[in-house]
Coordinates of C-alpha atoms in Angstrom, one line a residue:
X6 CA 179.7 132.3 59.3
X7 CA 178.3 130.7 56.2
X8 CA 180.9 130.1 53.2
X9 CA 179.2 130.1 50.0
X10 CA 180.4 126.9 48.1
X11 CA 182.7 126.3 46.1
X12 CA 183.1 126.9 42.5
X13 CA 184.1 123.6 40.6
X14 CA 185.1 123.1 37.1
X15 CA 184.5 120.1 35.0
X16 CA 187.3 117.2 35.2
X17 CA 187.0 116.1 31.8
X18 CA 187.7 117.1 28.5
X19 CA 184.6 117.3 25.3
X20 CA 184.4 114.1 23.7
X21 CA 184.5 114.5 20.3
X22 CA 184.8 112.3 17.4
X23 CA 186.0 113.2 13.7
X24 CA 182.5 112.2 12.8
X25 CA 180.0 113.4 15.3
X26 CA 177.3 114.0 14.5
X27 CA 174.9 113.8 17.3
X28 CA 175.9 115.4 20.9
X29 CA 174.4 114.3 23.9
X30 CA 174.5 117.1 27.4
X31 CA 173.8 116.0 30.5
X32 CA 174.4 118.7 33.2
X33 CA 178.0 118.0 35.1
X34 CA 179.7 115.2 36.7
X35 CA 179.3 113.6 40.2
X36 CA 182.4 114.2 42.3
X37 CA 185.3 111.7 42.2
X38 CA 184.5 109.6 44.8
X39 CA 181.6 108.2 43.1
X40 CA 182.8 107.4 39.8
X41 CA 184.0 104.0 38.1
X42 CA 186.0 105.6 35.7
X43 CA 187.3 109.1 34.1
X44 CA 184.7 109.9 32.0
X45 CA 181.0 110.8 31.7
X46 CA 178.2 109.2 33.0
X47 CA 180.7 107.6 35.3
X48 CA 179.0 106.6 38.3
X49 CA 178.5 102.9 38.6
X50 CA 174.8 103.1 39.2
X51 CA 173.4 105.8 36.5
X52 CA 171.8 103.8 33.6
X53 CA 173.5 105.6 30.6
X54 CA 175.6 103.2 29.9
X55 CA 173.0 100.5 30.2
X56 CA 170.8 102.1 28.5
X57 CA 173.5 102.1 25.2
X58 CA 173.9 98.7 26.1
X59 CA 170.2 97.4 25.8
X60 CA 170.0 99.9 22.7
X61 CA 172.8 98.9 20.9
X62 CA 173.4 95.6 22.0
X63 CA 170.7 94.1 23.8
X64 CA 172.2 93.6 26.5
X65 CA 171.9 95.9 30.0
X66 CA 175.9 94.9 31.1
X67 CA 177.5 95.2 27.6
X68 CA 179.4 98.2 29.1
X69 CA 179.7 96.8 32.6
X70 CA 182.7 94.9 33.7
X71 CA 181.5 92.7 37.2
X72 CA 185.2 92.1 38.1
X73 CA 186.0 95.1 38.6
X74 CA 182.8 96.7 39.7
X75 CA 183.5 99.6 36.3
X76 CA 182.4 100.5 33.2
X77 CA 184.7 99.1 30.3
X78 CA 185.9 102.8 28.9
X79 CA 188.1 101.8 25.9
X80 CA 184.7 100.1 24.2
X81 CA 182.2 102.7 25.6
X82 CA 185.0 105.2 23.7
X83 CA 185.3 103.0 20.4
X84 CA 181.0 102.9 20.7
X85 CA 180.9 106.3 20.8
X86 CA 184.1 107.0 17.6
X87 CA 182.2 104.5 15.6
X88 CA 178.6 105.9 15.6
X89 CA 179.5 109.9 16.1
X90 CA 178.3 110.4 19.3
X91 CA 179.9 113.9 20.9
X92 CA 179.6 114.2 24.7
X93 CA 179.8 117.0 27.4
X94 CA 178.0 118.7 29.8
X95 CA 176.0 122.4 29.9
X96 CA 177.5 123.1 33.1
X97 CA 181.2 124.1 32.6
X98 CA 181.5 125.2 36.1
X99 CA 179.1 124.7 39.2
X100 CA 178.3 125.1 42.5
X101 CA 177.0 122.0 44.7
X102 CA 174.3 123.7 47.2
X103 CA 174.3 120.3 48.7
X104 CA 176.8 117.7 48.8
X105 CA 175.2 115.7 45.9
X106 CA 174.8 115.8 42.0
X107 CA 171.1 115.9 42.4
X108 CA 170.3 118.7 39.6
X109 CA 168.4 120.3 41.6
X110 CA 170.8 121.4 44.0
X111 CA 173.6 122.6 41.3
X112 CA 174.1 126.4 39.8
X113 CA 175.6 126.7 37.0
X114 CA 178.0 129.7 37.3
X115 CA 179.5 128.8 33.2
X116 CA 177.6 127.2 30.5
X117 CA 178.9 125.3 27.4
X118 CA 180.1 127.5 24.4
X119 CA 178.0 125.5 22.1
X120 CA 178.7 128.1 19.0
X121 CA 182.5 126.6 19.9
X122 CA 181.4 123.0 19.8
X123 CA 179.8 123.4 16.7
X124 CA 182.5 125.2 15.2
X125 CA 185.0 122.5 16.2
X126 CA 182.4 119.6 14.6
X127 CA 179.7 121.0 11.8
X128 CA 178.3 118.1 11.4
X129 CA 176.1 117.8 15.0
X130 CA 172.4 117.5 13.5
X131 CA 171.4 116.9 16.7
X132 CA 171.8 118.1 20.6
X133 CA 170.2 115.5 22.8
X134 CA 170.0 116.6 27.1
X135 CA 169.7 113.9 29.4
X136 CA 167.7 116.1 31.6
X137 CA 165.6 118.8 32.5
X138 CA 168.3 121.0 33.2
X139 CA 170.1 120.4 30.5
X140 CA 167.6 120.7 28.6
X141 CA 166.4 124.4 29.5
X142 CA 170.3 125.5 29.3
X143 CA 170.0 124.8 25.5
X144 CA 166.3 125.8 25.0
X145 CA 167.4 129.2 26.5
X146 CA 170.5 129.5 24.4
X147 CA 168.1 128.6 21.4
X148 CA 165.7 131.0 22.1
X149 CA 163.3 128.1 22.0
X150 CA 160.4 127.0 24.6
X151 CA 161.7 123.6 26.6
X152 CA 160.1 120.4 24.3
X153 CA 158.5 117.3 26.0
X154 CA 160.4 114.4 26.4
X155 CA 161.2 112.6 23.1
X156 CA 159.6 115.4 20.9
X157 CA 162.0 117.4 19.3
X158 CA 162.4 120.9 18.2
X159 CA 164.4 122.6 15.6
X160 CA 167.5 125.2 16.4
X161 CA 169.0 127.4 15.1
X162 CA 172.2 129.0 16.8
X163 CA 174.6 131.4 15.0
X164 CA 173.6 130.1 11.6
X165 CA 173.4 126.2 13.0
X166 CA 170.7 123.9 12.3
X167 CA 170.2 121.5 14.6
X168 CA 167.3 119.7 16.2
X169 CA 166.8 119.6 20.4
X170 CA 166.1 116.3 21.5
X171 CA 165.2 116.1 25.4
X172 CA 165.5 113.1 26.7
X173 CA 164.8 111.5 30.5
X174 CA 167.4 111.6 32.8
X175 CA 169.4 108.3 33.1
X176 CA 170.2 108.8 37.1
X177 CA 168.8 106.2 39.4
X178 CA 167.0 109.0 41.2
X179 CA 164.9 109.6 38.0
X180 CA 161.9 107.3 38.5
X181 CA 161.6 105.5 35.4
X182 CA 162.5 101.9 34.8
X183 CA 165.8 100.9 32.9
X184 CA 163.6 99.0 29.9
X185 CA 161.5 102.3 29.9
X186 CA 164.2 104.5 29.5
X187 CA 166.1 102.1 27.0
X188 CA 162.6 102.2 24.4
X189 CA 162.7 106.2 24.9
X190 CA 166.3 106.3 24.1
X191 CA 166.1 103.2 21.5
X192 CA 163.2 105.8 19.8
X193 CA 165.6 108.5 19.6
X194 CA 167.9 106.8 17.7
X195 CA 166.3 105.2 15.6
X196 CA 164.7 108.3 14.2
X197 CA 168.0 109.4 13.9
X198 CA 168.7 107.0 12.0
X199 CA 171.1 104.4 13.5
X200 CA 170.5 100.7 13.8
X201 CA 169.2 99.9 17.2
X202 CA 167.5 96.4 18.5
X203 CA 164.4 95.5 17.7
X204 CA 162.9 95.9 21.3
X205 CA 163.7 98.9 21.6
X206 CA 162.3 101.2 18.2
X207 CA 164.9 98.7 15.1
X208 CA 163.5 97.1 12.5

């Protein structure tokens, strides 16, 4: 007899600062046994936090702590307060078709109430997805055709402006390299408008 899987719902909270202003979806957690810590991007070999670190910081383990084989959450947490950077995920609850987080094998059965997320912070400007399909989760909500990587497109949802930013994946299994996906993510914010290392898009 074959059971259909189960439905899972997503083990964290929205991560929201007073000041956000930019909010970045990726599609839904790995399960527990492969994180490094309780929060997003918490697998200890997807880039994301990398990626921040070479952006921000210059500096690929600036988020890393080799001792204990984990990402160091209170100052990935005070990164993210200081600059205004919201975080969640478009799949609220999912079903693994295989026993992986591979995109490609997850349905999402509930998506992200982003009229609610915008209601809760006004200021979001911009929605950048850390994947493809994040990416057409928000394009569809938007009524808008998915955008290339790094090219985005205005929104409008409800009455909120906002510009979609899609943006590559940051999961090993994504085949780009790490300095690759730092200048693509280094661009992003610099048109933004935040200060970002030279080698990756700062003046």
């Amino acid at each position: 007899m074959i059971t259909e899987p189960l439905i899972e719902r997503h083990p964290f909270t929205p991560f929201v600062p007073e000041n956000a202003q930019i909010l970045m979806l990726g599609t839904f957690p790995p399960k527990p046994e492969r994180w490094s810590m309780p929060f997003y991007y918490p697998n200890k070999i997807n880039d994301m936090w990398r990626v921040m670190g070479l952006v921000f910081f210059g500096d690929k383990g600036h988020f890393w702590n080799e001792s204990e084989k984990s990402f160091r959450l209170p100052e990935i947490k005070s990164f993210l307060n200081e600059r205004g950077i919201a975080l969640y995920d478009t799949g609220v609850a999912v079903r693994r078709l295989k026993d992986n987080a591979s995109d490609k094998f997850l349905e999402i059965v509930e998506t992200v109430n982003l009229e609610q997320f915008f209601a809760q912070a006004p200021l979001i400007r911009a929605v950048v997805t850390t994947g493809e399909k994040a990416t057409s989760v928000v394009a569809q909500m938007a009524a808008v055709d998915l955008p290339a990587i790094g090219c985005p497109v205005k929104c409008s949802l409800k009455g909120h402006e906002f510009e979609l930013w899609r943006m590559p994946s940051t999961s090993r299994a994504y085949p780009l390299a790490l300095e690759k996906k730092a200048v693509a993510y280094g661009r992003l914010f610099m048109e933004l408008g935040y200060d970002v290392r030279p080698e990756y898009g700062g003046e």
